[in-house]
Coordinates of C-alpha atoms in Angstrom, one line a residue:
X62 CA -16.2 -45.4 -113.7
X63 CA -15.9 -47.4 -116.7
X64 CA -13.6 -45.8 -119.9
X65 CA -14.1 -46.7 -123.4
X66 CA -12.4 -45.6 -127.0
X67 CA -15.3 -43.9 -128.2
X68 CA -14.2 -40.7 -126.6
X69 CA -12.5 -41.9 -124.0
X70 CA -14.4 -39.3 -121.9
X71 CA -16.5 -41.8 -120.2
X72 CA -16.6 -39.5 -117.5
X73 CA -19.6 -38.2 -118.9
X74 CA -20.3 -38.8 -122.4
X75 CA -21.9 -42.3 -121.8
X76 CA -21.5 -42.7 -125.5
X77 CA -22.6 -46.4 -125.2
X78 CA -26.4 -45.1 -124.1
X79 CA -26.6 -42.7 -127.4
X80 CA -29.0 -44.5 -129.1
X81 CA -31.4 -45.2 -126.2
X82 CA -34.9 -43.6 -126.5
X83 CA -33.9 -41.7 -129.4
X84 CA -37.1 -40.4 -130.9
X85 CA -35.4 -39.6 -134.4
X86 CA -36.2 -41.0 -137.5
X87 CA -34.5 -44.2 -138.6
X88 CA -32.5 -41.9 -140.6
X89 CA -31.2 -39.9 -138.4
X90 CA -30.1 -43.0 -136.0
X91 CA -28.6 -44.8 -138.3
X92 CA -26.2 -41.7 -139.1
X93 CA -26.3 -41.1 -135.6
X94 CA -24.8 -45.0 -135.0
X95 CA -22.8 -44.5 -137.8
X96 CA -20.6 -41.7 -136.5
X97 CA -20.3 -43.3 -133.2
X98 CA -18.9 -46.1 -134.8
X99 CA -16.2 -44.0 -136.6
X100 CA -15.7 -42.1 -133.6
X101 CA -14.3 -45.2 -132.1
X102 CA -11.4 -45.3 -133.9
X103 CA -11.1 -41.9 -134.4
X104 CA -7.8 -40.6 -133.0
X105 CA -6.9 -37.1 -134.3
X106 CA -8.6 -33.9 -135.8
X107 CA -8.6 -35.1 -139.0
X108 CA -10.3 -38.2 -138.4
X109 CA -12.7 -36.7 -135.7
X110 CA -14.2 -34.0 -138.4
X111 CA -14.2 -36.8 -141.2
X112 CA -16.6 -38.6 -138.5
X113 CA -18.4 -35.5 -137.6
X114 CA -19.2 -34.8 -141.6
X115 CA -21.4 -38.0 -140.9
X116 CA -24.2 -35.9 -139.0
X117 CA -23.3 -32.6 -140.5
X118 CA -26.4 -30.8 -140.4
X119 CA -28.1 -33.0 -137.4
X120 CA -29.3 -30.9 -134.4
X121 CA -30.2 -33.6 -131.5
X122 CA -28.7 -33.6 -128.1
X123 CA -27.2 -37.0 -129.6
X124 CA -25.4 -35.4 -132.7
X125 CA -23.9 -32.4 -130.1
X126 CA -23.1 -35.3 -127.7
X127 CA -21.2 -36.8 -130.7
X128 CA -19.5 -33.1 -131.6
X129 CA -18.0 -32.8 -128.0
X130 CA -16.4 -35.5 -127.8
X131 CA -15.0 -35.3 -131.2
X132 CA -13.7 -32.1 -130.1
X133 CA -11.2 -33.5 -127.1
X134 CA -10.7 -36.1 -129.5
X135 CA -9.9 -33.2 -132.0
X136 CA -7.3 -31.7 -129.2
X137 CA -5.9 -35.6 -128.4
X138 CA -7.3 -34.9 -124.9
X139 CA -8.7 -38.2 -124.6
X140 CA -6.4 -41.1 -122.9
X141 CA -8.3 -42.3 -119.6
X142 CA -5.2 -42.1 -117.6
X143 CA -5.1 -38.5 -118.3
X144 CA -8.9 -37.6 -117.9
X145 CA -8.9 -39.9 -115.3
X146 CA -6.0 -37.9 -113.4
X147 CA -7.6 -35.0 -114.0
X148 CA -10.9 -35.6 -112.8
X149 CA -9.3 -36.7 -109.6
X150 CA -7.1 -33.9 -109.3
X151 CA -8.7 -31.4 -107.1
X152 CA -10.2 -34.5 -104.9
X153 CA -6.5 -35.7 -104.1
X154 CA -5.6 -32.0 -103.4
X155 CA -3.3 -31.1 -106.1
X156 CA -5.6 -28.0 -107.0
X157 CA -7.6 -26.8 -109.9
X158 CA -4.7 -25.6 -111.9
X159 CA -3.8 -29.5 -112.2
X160 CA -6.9 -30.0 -113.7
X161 CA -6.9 -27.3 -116.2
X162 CA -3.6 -28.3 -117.3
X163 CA -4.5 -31.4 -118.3
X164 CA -7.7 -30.3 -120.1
X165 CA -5.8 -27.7 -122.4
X166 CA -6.8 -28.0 -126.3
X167 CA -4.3 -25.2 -127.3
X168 CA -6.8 -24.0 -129.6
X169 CA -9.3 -21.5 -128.0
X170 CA -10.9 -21.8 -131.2
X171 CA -11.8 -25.6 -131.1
X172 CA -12.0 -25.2 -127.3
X173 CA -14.8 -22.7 -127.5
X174 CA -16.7 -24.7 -130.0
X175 CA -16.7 -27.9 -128.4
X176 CA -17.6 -26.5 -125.1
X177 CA -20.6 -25.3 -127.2
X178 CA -21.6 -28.9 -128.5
X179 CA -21.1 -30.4 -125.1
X180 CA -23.5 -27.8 -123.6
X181 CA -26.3 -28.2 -126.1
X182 CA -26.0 -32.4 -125.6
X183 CA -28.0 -31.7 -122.2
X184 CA -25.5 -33.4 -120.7
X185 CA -24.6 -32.5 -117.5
X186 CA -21.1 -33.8 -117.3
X187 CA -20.2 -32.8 -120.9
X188 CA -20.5 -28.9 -120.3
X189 CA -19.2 -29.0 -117.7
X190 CA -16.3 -30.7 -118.6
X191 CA -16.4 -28.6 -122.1
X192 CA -16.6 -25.0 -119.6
X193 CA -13.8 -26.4 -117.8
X194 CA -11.5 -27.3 -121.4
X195 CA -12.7 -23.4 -122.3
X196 CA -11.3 -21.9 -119.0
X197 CA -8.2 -24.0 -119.6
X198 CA -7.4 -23.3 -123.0
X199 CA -8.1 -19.3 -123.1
X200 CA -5.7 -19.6 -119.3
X201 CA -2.7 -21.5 -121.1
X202 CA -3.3 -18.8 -124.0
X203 CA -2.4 -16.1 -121.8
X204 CA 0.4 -18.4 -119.9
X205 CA 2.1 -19.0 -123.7
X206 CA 1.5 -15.1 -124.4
X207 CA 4.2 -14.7 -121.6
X208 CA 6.6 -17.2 -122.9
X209 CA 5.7 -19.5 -119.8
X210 CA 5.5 -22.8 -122.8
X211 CA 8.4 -23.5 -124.3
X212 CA 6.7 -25.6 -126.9
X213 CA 3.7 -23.2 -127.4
X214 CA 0.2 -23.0 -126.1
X215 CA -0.3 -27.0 -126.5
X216 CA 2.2 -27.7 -124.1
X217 CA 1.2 -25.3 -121.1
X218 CA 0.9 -27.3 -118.1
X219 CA -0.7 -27.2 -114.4
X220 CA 2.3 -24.4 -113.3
X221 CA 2.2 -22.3 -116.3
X222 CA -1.3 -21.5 -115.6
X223 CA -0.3 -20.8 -111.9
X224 CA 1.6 -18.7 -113.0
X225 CA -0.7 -16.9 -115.8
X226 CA -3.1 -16.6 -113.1
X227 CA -0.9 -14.9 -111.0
X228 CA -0.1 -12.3 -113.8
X229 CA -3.7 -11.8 -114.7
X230 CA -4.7 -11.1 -111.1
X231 CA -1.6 -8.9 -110.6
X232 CA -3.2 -6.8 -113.6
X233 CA -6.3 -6.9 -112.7
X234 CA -5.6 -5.3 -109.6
X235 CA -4.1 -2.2 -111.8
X236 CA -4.6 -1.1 -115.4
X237 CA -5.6 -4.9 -117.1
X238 CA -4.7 -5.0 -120.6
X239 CA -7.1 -6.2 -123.4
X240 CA -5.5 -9.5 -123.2
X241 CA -6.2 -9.6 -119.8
X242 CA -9.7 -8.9 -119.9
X243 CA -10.6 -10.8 -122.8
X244 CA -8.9 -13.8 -120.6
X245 CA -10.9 -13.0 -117.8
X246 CA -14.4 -12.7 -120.0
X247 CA -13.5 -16.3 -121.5
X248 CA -13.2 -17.7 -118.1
X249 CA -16.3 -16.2 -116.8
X250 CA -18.8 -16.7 -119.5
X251 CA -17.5 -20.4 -120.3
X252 CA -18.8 -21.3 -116.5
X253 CA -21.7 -18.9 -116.5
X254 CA -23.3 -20.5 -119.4
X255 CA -23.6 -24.0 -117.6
X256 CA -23.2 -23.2 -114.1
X257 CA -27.1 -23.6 -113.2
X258 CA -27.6 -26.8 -115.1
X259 CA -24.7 -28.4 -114.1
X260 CA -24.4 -27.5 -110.6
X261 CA -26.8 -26.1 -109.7
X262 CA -29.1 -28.9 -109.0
X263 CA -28.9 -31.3 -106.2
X264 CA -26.6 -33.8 -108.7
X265 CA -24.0 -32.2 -109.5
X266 CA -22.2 -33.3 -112.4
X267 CA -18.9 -33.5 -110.4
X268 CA -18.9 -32.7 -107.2
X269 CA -14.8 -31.5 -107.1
X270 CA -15.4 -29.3 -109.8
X271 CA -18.9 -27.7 -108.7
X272 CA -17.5 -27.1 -105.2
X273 CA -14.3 -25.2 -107.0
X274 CA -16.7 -23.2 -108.6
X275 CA -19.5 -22.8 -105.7
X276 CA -16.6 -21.8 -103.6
X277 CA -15.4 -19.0 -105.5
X278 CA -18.9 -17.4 -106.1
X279 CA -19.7 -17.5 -102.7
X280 CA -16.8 -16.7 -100.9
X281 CA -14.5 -14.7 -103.6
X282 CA -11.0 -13.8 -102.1
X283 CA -10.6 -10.7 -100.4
X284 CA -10.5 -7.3 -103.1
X285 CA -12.7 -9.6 -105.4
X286 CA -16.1 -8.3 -106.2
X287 CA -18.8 -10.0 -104.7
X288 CA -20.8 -12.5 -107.7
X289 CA -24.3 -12.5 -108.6
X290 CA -24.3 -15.4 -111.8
X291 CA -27.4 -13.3 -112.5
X292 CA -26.7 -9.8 -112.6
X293 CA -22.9 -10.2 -112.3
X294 CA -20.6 -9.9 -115.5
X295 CA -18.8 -12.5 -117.3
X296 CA -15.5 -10.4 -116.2
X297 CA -16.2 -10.0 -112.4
X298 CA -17.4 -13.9 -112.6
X299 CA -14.1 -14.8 -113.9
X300 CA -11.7 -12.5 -111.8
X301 CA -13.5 -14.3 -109.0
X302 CA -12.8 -18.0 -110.6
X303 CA -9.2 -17.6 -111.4
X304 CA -8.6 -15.8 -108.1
X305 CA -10.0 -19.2 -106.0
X306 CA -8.2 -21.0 -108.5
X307 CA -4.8 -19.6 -107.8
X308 CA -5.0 -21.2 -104.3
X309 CA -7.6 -24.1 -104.6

């Protein structure tokens, strides 16, 4: 798998094939290329939204591309060594927590609104990848709501959600809080909104992550309620996520 600077998310943005096909007018490629090129040496928010003003008002799969991976840019989730660790996280059996921890933004807000972009690129990879930042970020929320960060939500890692999880589950099985629920509803609709087109095909867009995923809808835990990612609600979908994800 070949890493580049341009997101540094090679995993699945394949920002080096942006401009291939693209039926835009010459306009709109050129401001396409254009931010591309400034999203190479783009290293923060600042200069990640200074690229992004580039295409402001642009609506192609290619400008969204372009917007999710200035959003892990944005969050400084972008070295290959990390992505690269995470990505292999759950395959070398060090869990799905391991994962999230290392795709924390610490901003829900920016979280939620990349994981937007990288959905409505079409790429399969990118939303998934941008569901997965979403889980992680709302997760290490609720981890530095208990205190579990000692340098706030940015700095939550793979056992402080462990343990948020295991708070969230424990309150789910009584009186869950707002907190808790809203938690739970991030979880579930973040992975409900991509779930079909990103694994639910016969290429999945990673194979780790689908089967983490698959797992828990098919075989929740035992107390979980059975999912339906039809009829099912963003809450139950989540509780049933984050329950597989404590042990997986």
């Amino acid at each position: 798998m070949q890493f580049n600077k341009s997101a540094a998310i090679v995993f699945a943005l394949s920002l080096s094939a942006l401009l291939t096909g693209c039926e835009a007018e010459q306009t709109e490629k050129d401001m396409i290329a254009e931010a591309q090129f400034c999203l190479d040496d783009a290293r923060d928010a600042a200069s990640a939204n200074a690229c992004m003003s580039k295409i402001s008002g642009l609506t192609s799969p290619q400008a969204y591309s372009l917007r999710c991976a200035a959003g892990f840019i944005a969050a400084e989730v972008t070295s290959p060594e990390k992505l690269s660790t995470a990505l292999n996280a759950i395959s070398k059996g060090d869990g799905t927590t391991a994962l999230l921890g290392t795709l924390n933004f610490g901003d829900l807000t920016l979280a939620s609104s990349t994981a937007s972009s990288c959905a409505l690129s079409g790429q399969t990879g990118l939303s998934l990848l941008g569901a997965m930042a979403k889980s992680a970020t709302a997760l290490s929320n609720a981890a530095s709501s208990l205190g579990s960060c000692s340098g706030g939500v940015e700095t939550c890692d793979a056992a402080a959600i462990q343990g948020a999880i295991t708070n969230l589950l424990n309150d789910l099985n009584g009186t869950p809080t707002t907190e808790t629920l809203a938690t739970v509803e991030a979880v579930g609709s973040s992975i409900q909104t991509v779930y079909q087109s990103t694994c639910g095909g016969n290429a999945a867009a990673n194979e780790d992550i689908c089967n983490s995923i698959s797992s828990a809808i098919q075989n929740p835990p035992p107390g979980v309620p059975a999912i339906d990612l039809s009829t099912s609600s963003s809450e139950d979908i989540g509780h049933a996520l984050i329950a597989w994800w404590k042990t997986h």
